Short mmCIF file of C-alpha atoms and ligand atoms in Angstrom, two decimals:
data_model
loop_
_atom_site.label_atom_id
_atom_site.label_comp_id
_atom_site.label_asym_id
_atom_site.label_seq_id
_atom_site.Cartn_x
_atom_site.Cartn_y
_atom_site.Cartn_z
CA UNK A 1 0.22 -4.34 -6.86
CA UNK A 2 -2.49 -6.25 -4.30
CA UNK A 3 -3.20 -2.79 -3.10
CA UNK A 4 -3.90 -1.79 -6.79
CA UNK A 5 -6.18 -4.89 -7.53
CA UNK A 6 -8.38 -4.11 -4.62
CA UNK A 7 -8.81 -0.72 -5.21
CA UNK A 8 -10.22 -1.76 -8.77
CA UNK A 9 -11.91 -4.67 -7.56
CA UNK A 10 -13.67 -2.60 -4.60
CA UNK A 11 -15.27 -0.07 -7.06
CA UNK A 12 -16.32 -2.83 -9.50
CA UNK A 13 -17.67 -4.95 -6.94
CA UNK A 14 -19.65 -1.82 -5.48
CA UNK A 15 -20.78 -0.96 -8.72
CA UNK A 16 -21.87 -4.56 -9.51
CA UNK A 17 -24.20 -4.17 -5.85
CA UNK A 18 -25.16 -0.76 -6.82
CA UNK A 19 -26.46 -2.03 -10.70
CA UNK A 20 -28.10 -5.28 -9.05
CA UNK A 21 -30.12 -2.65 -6.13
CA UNK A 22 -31.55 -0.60 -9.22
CA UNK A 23 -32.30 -3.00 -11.17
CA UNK A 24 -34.47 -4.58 -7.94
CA UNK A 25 -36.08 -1.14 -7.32
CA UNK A 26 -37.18 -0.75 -11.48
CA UNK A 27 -38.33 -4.25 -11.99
CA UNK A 28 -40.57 -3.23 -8.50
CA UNK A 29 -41.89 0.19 -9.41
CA UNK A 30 -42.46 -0.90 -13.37
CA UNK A 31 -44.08 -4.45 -12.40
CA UNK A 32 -44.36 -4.70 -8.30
CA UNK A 33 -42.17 -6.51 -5.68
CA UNK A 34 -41.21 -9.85 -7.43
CA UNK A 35 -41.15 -10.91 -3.46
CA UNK A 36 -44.64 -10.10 -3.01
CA UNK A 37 -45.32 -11.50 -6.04
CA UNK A 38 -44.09 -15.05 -6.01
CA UNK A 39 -45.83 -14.76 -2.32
CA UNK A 40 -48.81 -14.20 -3.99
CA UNK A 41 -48.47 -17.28 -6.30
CA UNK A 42 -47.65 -19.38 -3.58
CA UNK A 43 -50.66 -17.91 -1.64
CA UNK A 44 -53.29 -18.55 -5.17
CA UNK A 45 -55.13 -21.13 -3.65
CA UNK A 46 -56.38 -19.22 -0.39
CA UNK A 47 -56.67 -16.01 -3.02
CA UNK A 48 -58.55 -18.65 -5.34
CA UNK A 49 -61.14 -19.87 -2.34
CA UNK A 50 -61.58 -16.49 -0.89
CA UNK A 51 -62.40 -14.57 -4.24
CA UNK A 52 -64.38 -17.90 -6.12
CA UNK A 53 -65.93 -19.22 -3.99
CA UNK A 54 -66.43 -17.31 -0.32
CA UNK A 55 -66.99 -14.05 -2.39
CA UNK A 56 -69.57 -15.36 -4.75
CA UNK A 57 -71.70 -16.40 -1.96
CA UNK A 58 -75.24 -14.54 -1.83
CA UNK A 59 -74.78 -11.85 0.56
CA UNK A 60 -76.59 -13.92 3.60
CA UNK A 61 -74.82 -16.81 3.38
CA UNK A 62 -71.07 -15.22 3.03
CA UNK A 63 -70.42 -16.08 6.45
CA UNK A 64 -71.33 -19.56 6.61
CA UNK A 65 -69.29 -19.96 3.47
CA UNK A 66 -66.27 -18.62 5.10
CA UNK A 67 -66.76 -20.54 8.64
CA UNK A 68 -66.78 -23.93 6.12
CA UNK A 69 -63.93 -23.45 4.89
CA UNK A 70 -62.18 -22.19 8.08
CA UNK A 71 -63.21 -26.47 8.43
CA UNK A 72 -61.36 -27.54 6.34
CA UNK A 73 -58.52 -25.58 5.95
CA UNK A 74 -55.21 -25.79 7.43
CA UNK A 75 -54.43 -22.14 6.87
CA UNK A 76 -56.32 -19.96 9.38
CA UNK A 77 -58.93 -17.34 8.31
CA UNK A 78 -59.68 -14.61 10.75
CA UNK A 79 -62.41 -11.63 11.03
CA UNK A 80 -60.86 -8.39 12.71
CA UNK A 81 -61.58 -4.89 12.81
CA UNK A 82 -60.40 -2.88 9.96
CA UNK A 83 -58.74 -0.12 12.49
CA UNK A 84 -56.60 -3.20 14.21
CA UNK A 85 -55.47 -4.12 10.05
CA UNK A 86 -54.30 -0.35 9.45
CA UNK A 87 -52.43 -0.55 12.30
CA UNK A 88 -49.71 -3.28 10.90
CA UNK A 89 -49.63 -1.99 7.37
CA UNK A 90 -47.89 0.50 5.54
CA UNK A 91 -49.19 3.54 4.29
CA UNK A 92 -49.22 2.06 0.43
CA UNK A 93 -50.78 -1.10 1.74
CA UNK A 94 -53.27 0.66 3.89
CA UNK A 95 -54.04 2.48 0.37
CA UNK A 96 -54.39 -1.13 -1.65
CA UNK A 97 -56.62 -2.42 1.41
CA UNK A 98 -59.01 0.54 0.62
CA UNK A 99 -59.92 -0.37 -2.62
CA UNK A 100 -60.52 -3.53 -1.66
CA UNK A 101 -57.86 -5.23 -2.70
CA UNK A 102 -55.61 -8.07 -1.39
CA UNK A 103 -52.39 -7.38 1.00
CA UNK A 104 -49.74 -10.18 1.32
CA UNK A 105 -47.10 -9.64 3.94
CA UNK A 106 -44.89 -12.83 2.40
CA UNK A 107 -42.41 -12.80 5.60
CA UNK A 108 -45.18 -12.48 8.05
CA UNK A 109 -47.01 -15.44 5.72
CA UNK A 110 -50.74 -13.40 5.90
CA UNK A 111 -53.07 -11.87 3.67
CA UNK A 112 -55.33 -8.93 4.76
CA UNK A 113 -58.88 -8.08 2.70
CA UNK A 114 -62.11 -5.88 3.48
CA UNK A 115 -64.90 -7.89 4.07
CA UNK A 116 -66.90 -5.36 1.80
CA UNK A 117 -66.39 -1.82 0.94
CA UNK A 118 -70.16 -0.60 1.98
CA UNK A 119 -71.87 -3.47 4.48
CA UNK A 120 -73.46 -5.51 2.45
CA UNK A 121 -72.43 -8.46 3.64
CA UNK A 122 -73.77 -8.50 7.16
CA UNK A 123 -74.09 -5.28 9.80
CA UNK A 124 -70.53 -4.15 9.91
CA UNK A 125 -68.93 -5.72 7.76
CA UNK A 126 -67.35 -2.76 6.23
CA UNK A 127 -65.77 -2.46 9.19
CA UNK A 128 -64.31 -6.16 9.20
CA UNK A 129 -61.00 -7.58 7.33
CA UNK A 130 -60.46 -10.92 6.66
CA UNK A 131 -56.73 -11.83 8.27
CA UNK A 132 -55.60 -15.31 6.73
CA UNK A 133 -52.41 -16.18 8.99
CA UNK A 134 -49.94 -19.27 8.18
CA UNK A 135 -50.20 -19.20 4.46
CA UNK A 136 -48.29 -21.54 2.55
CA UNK A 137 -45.70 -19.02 1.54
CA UNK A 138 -41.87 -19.93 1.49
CA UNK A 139 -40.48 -16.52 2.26
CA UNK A 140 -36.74 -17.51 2.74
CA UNK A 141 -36.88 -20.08 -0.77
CA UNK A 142 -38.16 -16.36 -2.43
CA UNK A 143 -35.80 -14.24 -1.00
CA UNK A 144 -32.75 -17.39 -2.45
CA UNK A 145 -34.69 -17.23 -5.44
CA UNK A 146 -34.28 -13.29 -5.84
CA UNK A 147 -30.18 -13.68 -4.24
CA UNK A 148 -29.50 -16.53 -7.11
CA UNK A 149 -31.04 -14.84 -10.37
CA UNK A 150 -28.97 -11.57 -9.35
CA UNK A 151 -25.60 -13.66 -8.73
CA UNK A 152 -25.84 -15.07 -11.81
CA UNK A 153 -26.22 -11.59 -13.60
CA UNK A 154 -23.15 -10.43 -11.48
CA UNK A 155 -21.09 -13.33 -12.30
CA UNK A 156 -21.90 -13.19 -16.20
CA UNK A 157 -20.86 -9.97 -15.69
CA UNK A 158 -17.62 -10.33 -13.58
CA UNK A 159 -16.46 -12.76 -16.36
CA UNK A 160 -15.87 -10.57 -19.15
CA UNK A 161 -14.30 -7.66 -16.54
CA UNK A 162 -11.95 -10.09 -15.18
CA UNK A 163 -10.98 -11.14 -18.77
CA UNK A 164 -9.96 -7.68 -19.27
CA UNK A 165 -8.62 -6.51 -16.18
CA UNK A 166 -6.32 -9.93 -16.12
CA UNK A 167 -4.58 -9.04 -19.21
CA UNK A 168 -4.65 -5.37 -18.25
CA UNK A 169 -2.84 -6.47 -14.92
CA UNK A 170 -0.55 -8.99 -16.67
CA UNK A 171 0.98 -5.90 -18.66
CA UNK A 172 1.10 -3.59 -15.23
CA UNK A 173 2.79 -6.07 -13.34
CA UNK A 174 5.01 -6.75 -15.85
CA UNK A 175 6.06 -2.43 -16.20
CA UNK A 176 5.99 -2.14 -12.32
CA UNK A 177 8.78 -4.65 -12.14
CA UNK A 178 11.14 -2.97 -14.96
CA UNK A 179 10.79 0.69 -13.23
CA UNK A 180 11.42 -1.50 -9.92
CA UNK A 181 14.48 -3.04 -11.60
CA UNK A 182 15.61 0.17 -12.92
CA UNK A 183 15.42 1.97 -9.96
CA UNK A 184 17.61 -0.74 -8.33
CA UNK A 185 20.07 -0.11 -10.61
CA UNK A 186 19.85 -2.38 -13.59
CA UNK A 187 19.93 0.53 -16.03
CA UNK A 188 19.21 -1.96 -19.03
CA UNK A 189 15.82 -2.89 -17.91
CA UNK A 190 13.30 -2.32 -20.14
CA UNK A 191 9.43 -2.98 -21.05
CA UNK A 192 8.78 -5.39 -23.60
CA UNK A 193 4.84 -4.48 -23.49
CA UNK A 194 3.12 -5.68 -26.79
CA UNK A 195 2.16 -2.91 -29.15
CA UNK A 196 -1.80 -3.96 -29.03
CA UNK A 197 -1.44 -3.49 -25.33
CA UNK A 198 -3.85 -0.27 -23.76
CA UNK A 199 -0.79 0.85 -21.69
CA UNK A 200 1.80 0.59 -24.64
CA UNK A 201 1.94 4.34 -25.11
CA UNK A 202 2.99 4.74 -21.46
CA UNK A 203 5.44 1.56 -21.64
CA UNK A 204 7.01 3.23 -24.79
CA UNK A 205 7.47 6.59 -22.99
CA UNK A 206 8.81 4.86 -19.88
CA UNK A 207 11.37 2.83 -22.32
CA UNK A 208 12.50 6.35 -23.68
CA UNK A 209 12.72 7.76 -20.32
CA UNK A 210 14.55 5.08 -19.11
CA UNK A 211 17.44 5.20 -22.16
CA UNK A 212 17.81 8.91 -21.80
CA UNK A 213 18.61 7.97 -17.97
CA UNK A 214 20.88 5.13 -18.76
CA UNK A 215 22.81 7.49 -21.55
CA UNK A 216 23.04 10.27 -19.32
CA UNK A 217 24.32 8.69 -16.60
CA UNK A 218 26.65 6.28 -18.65
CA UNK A 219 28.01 9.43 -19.94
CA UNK A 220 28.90 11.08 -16.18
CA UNK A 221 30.23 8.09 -14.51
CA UNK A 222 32.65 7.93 -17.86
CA UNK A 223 33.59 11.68 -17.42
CA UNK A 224 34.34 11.45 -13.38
CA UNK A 225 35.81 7.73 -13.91
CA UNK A 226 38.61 9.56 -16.60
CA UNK A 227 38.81 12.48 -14.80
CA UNK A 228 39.87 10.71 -11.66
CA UNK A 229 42.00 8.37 -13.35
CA UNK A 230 43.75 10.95 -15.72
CA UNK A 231 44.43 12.52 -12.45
CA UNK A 232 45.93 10.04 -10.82
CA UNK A 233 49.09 9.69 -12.97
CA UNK A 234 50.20 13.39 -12.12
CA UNK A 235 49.45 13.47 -8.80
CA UNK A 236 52.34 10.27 -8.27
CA UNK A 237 54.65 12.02 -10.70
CA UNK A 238 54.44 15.16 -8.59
CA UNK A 239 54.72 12.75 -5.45
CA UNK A 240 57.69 11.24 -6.56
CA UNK A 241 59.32 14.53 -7.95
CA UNK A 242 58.99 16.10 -4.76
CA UNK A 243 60.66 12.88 -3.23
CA UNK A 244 63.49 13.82 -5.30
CA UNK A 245 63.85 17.63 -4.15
CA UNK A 246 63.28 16.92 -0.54
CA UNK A 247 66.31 14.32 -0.65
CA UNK A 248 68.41 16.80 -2.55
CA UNK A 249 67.88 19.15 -0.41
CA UNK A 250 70.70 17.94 2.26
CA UNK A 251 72.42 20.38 4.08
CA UNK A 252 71.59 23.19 1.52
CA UNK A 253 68.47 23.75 3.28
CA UNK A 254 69.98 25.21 6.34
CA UNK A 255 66.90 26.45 8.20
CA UNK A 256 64.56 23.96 7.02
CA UNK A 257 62.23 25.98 5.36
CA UNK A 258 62.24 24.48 1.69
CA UNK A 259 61.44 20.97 3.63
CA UNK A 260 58.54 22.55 5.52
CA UNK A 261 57.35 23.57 1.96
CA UNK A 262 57.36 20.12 0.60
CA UNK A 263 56.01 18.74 3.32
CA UNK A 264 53.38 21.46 3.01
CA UNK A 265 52.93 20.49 -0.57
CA UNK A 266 52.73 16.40 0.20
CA UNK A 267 49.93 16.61 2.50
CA UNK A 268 48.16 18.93 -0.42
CA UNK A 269 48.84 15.86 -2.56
CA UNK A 270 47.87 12.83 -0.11
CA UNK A 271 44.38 15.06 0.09
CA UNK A 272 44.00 15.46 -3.68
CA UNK A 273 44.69 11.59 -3.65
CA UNK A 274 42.18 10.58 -1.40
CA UNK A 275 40.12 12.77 -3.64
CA UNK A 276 40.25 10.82 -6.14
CA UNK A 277 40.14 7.67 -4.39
CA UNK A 278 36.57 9.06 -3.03
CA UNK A 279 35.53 9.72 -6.48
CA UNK A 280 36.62 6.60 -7.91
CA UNK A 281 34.81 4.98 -5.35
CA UNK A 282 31.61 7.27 -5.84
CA UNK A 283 31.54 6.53 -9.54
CA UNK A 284 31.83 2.79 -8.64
CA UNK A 285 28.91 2.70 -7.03
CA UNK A 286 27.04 4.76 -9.72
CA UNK A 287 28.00 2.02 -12.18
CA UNK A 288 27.23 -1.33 -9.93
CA UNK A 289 23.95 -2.49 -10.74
CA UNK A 290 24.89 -5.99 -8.43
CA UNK A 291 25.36 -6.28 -5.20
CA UNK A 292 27.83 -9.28 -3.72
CA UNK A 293 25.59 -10.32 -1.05
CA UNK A 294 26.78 -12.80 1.39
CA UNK A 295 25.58 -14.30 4.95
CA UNK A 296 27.21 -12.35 7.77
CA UNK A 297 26.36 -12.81 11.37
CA UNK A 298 26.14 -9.51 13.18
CA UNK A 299 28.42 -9.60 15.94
CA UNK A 300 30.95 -10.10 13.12
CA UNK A 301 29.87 -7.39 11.39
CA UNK A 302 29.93 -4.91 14.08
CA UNK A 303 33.69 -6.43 14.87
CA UNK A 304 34.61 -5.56 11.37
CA UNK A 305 33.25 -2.20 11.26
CA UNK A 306 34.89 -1.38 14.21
CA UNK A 307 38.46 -2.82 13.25
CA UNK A 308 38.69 -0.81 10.29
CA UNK A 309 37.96 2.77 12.02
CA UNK A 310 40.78 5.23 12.57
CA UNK A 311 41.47 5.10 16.42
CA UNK A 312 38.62 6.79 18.64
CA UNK A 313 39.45 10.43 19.91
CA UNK A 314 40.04 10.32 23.33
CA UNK A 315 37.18 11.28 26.07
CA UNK A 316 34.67 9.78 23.60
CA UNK A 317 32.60 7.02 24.20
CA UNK A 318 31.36 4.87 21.82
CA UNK A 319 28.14 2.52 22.49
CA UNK A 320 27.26 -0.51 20.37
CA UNK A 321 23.97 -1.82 20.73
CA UNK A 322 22.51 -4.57 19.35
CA UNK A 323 19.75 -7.42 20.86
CA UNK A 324 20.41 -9.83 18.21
CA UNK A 325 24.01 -10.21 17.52
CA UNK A 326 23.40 -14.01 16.63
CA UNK A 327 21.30 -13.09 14.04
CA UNK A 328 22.68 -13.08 10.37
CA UNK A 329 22.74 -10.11 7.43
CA UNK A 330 22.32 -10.83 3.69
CA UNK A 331 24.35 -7.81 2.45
CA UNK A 332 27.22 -6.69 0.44
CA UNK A 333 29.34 -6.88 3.54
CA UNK A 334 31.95 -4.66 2.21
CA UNK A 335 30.06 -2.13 1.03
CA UNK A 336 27.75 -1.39 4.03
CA UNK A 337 30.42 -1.63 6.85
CA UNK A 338 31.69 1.04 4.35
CA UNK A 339 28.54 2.83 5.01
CA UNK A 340 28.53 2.19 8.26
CA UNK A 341 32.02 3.54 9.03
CA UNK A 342 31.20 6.72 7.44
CA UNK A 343 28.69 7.55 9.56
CA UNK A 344 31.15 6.49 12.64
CA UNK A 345 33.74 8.37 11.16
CA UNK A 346 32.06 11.28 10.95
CA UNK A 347 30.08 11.00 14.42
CA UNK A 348 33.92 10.98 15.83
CA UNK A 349 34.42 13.91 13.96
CA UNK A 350 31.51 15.54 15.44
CA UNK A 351 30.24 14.22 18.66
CA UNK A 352 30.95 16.32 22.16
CA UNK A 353 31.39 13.19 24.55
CA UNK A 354 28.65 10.10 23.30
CA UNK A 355 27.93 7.97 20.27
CA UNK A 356 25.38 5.29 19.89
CA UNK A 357 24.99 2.67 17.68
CA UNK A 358 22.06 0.85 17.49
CA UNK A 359 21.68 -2.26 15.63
CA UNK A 360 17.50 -3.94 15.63
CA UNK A 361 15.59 -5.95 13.90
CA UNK A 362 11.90 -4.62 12.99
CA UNK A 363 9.31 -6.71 11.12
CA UNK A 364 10.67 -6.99 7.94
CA UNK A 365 13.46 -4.65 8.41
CA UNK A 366 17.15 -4.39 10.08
CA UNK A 367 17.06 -0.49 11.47
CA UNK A 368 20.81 0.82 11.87
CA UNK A 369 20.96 4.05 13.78
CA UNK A 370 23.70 6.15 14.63
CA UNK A 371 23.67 8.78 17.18
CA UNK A 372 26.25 11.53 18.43
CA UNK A 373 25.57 14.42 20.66
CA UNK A 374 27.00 16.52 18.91
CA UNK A 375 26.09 20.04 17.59
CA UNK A 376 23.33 18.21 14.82
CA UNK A 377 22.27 19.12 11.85
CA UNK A 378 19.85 21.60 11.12
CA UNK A 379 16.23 20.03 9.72
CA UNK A 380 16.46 22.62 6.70
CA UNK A 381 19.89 20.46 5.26
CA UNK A 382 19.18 17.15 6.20
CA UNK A 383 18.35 16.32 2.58
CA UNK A 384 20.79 18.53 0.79
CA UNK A 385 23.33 17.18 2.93
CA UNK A 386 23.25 13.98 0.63
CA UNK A 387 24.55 15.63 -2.10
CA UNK A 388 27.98 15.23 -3.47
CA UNK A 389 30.27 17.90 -2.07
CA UNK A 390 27.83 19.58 -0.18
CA UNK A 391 29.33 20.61 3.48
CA UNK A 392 27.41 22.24 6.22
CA UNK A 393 29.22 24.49 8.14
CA UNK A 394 32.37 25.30 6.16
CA UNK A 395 34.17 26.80 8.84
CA UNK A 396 33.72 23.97 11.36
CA UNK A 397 34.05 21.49 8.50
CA UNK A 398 37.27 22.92 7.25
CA UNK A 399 39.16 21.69 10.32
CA UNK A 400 37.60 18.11 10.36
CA UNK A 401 38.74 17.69 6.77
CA UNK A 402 36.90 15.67 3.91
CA UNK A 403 34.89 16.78 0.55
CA UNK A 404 31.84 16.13 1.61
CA UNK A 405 31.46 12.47 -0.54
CA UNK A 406 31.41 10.41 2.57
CA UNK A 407 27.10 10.85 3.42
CA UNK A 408 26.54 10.39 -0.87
CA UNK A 409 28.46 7.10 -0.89
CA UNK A 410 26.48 6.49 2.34
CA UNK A 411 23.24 7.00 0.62
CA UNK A 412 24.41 5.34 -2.99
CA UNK A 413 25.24 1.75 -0.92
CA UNK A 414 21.94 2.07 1.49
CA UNK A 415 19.91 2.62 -2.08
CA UNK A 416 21.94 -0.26 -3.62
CA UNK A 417 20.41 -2.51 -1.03
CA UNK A 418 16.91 -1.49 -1.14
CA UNK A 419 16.68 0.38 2.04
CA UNK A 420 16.26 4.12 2.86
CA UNK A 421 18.15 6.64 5.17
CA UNK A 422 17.21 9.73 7.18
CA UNK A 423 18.78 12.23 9.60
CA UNK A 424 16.40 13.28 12.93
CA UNK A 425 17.65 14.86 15.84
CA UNK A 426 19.56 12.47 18.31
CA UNK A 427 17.91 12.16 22.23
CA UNK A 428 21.60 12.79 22.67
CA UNK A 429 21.29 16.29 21.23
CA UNK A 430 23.32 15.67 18.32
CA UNK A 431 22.54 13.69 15.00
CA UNK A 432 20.73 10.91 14.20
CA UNK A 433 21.53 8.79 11.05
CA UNK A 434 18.50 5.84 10.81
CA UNK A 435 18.31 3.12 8.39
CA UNK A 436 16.13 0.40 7.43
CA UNK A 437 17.21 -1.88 5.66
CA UNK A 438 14.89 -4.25 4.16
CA UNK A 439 15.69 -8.10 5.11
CA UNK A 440 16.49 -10.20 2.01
CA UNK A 441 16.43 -14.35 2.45
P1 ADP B 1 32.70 14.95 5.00
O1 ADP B 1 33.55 13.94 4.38
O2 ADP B 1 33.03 16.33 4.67
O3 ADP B 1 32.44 14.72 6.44
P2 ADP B 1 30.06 13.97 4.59
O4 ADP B 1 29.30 13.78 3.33
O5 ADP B 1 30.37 12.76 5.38
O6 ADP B 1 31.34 14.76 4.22
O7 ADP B 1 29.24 14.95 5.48
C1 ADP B 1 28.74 16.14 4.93
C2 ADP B 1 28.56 17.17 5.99
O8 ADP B 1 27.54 16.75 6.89
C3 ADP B 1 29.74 17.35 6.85
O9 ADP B 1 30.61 18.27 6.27
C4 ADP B 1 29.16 17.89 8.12
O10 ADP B 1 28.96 19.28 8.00
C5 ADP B 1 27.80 17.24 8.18
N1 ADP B 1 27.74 16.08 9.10
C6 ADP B 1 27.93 14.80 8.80
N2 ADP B 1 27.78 14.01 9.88
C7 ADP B 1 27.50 14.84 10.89
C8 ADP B 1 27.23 14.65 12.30
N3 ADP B 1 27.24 13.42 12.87
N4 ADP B 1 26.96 15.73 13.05
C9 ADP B 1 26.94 16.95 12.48
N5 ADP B 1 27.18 17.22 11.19
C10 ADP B 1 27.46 16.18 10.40
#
């Protein structure tokens, strides 16, 4: 939201600097620099002496005007030649000078002036401009002056902007944090934007959006929450009927091949069972809008993690580690060692020899990483592979079992807490599963 203040507030601000520069420039081409020209005001009296009473001397006595009141002046006057003038003016000045009119340079605090424009003062004098140096001009107070009248203008103007773009912002804010609820999984969140609002229309469409999601998504976690559960009930009655057969069986299955059968037929059923239990558990997590965070310290974590695994195929070597195993998570403890053991589970599934698990802290995030060096995944299904039942290699994944639920419900409890996963390709050789997890006080 900062990031969205400042990029309004840049553009006004610019625009504000932008206005105040043209304004400057018109006021100067319509009525001259107002710099100069408070300069000039300051400089009146020397202008006042030079063109009263120097000026309207009789031609002979101009100079002995000028040398009196060089006397009593504080402010020097000067005779030099009119090439030595051009040189230190500009091309407009050197034009004003030409006509015979005054040039104020208000930061260098003189005033330049042909003596005459044809000679008739004395021999020369055409040739002669009067320099008056260390005029009472008060370059840096004009300058303030200029700074202060065009603050206030951008002020008077700031004040009306802000007044709209505060209750503009109030009403952002206020949408940015439902579609940042929503997408952490309250589903009821909602705008409550008021109807004379400017971004009402968008709140409204976001609030439609939003209960379309909420309805559609209500209605699938329903359908897969029955399904599963409907399911469960035969699946135990065919259990415990085929309980029954195998222990009537007796001695009437002489070469053991009806007992082969059911056993066949019970590991079908313990797979369609954990089936269900995955998609029970999947349509949990669709429905949770809460997490139970607690305060775990890490080396406990890990300790859990790794208690619950199955047991580690042999000639693999697993590698925990972590810098900061003092250090404490705020998570929902069951849910991401959950997470965590999928991605072990699977990593013993499909590592060669090596697995690393990597536990850091970074800024304002925990990174998790796991690592195999295995055969990898290819960068083409490292997003796809996300997806409910979605399997990469069926042949190789037919013999390490699963339904390909175990990286979704990995995903589901990393979004639950904020954070964000993604698969790169291991130093190892194999795959890389990194999260970050942002840290929450
Ligand atoms: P499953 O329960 O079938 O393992 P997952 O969702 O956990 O389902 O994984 C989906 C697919 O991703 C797996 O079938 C496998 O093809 C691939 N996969 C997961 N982890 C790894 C890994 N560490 N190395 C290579 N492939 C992997």
């Amino acid at each position: 939201m900062n990031r969205l203040f400042l990029r309004f507030l840049g553009p006004v601000l610019l625009s504000i600097a932008v206005a105040t520069a043209l304004v400057y420039a018109a006021i100067t081409w319509i009525f001259g620099d107002p710099i100069e020209q408070s300069a000039l005001r300051q400089a009146a009296p020397q202008i006042f002496l030079i063109e009263q009473y120097i000026d309207k001397a009789a031609s002979d006595e101009w100079l002995l005007r000028l040398n009196k009141v060089r006397e009593v002046s504080q402010v020097k006057f000067e005779l030099i030649p009119l090439k030595q003038a051009l040189e230190k003016l500009t091309q407009s000045q050197r034009q004003q000078l030409s006509t015979g009119k005054i040039v104020v340079n208000a930061a260098q605090r003189v005033l330049y002036r042909r003596v005459d424009l044809d000679g008739e003062r004395y021999i020369g004098s055409e040739d002669d401009v009067l320099l008056v140096q260390e005029l009472p001009i008060d370059y840096w107070f004009n300058i303030k002056l200029e700074v202060v009248r065009y603050i206030i203008v951008a002020f008077v103007l700031l004040i009306p902007i802000g007044f709209w773009s505060r209750a503009h912002w109030r009403d952002i804010q206020a949408l940015a944090k439902v579609t940042e609820n929503f997408g952490a999984g309250q589903l009821s969140a909602r705008a409550s934007t008021p109807a004379a609002a400017s971004i009402y229309p968008l709140a409204q469409q976001i609030n439609q959006m939003a209960n379309r999601i909420e309805t559609l998504l209500s209605s699938q976690q329903h359908l897969l929450h029955s399904v599963s559960h409907e399911l469960r009930t035969p699946i135990a009655r065919l259990e415990f009927a085929l309980e029954i057969l195998q222990s009537g069986l007796g001695s009437s299955d002489i070469n053991g091949k009806q007992t082969q059968r059911i056993i066949a037929m019970q590991g079908d059923l313990s797979e369609l069972n954990s089936l269900v239990s995955e998609l029970l558990d999947s349509a949990k997590l669709d429905a949770q809008g809460q997490l139970q965070r607690e305060t775990i310290v890490l080396e406990m974590f890990i300790q859990n993690c790794l208690q619950h695994l199955p047991p580690k195929p042999q000639g693999l070597d697993l590698q925990v580690e972590c810098a900061a195993t003092n250090k404490s998570l705020f998570v929902d403890q069951r849910l991401l060692s959950r997470a965590i053991q999928n991605l072990l589970k699977n990593a013993y599934k499909y590592a060669d020899q090596k697995i690393i698990w990597r536990l850091k802290m970074q800024g304002e995030h925990w990174l998790i990483s796991v690592e195999d060096d295995g055969a990898g995944i290819p960068a083409s299904e490292r997003e796809k592979i996300f997806d409910a039942f979605y399997r990469l290699d069926r042949s190789r994944d037919r013999a390490t079992g699963g339904f390909g639920l175990g990286l979704s419900i990995v995903r589901q409890i990393i979004v639950l807490h904020g954070g964000r996963i993604h698969i790169s390709e291991s130093e190892l050789g194999g795959a890389k599963f990194e999260i970050s997890l942002p840290m929450v006080a």
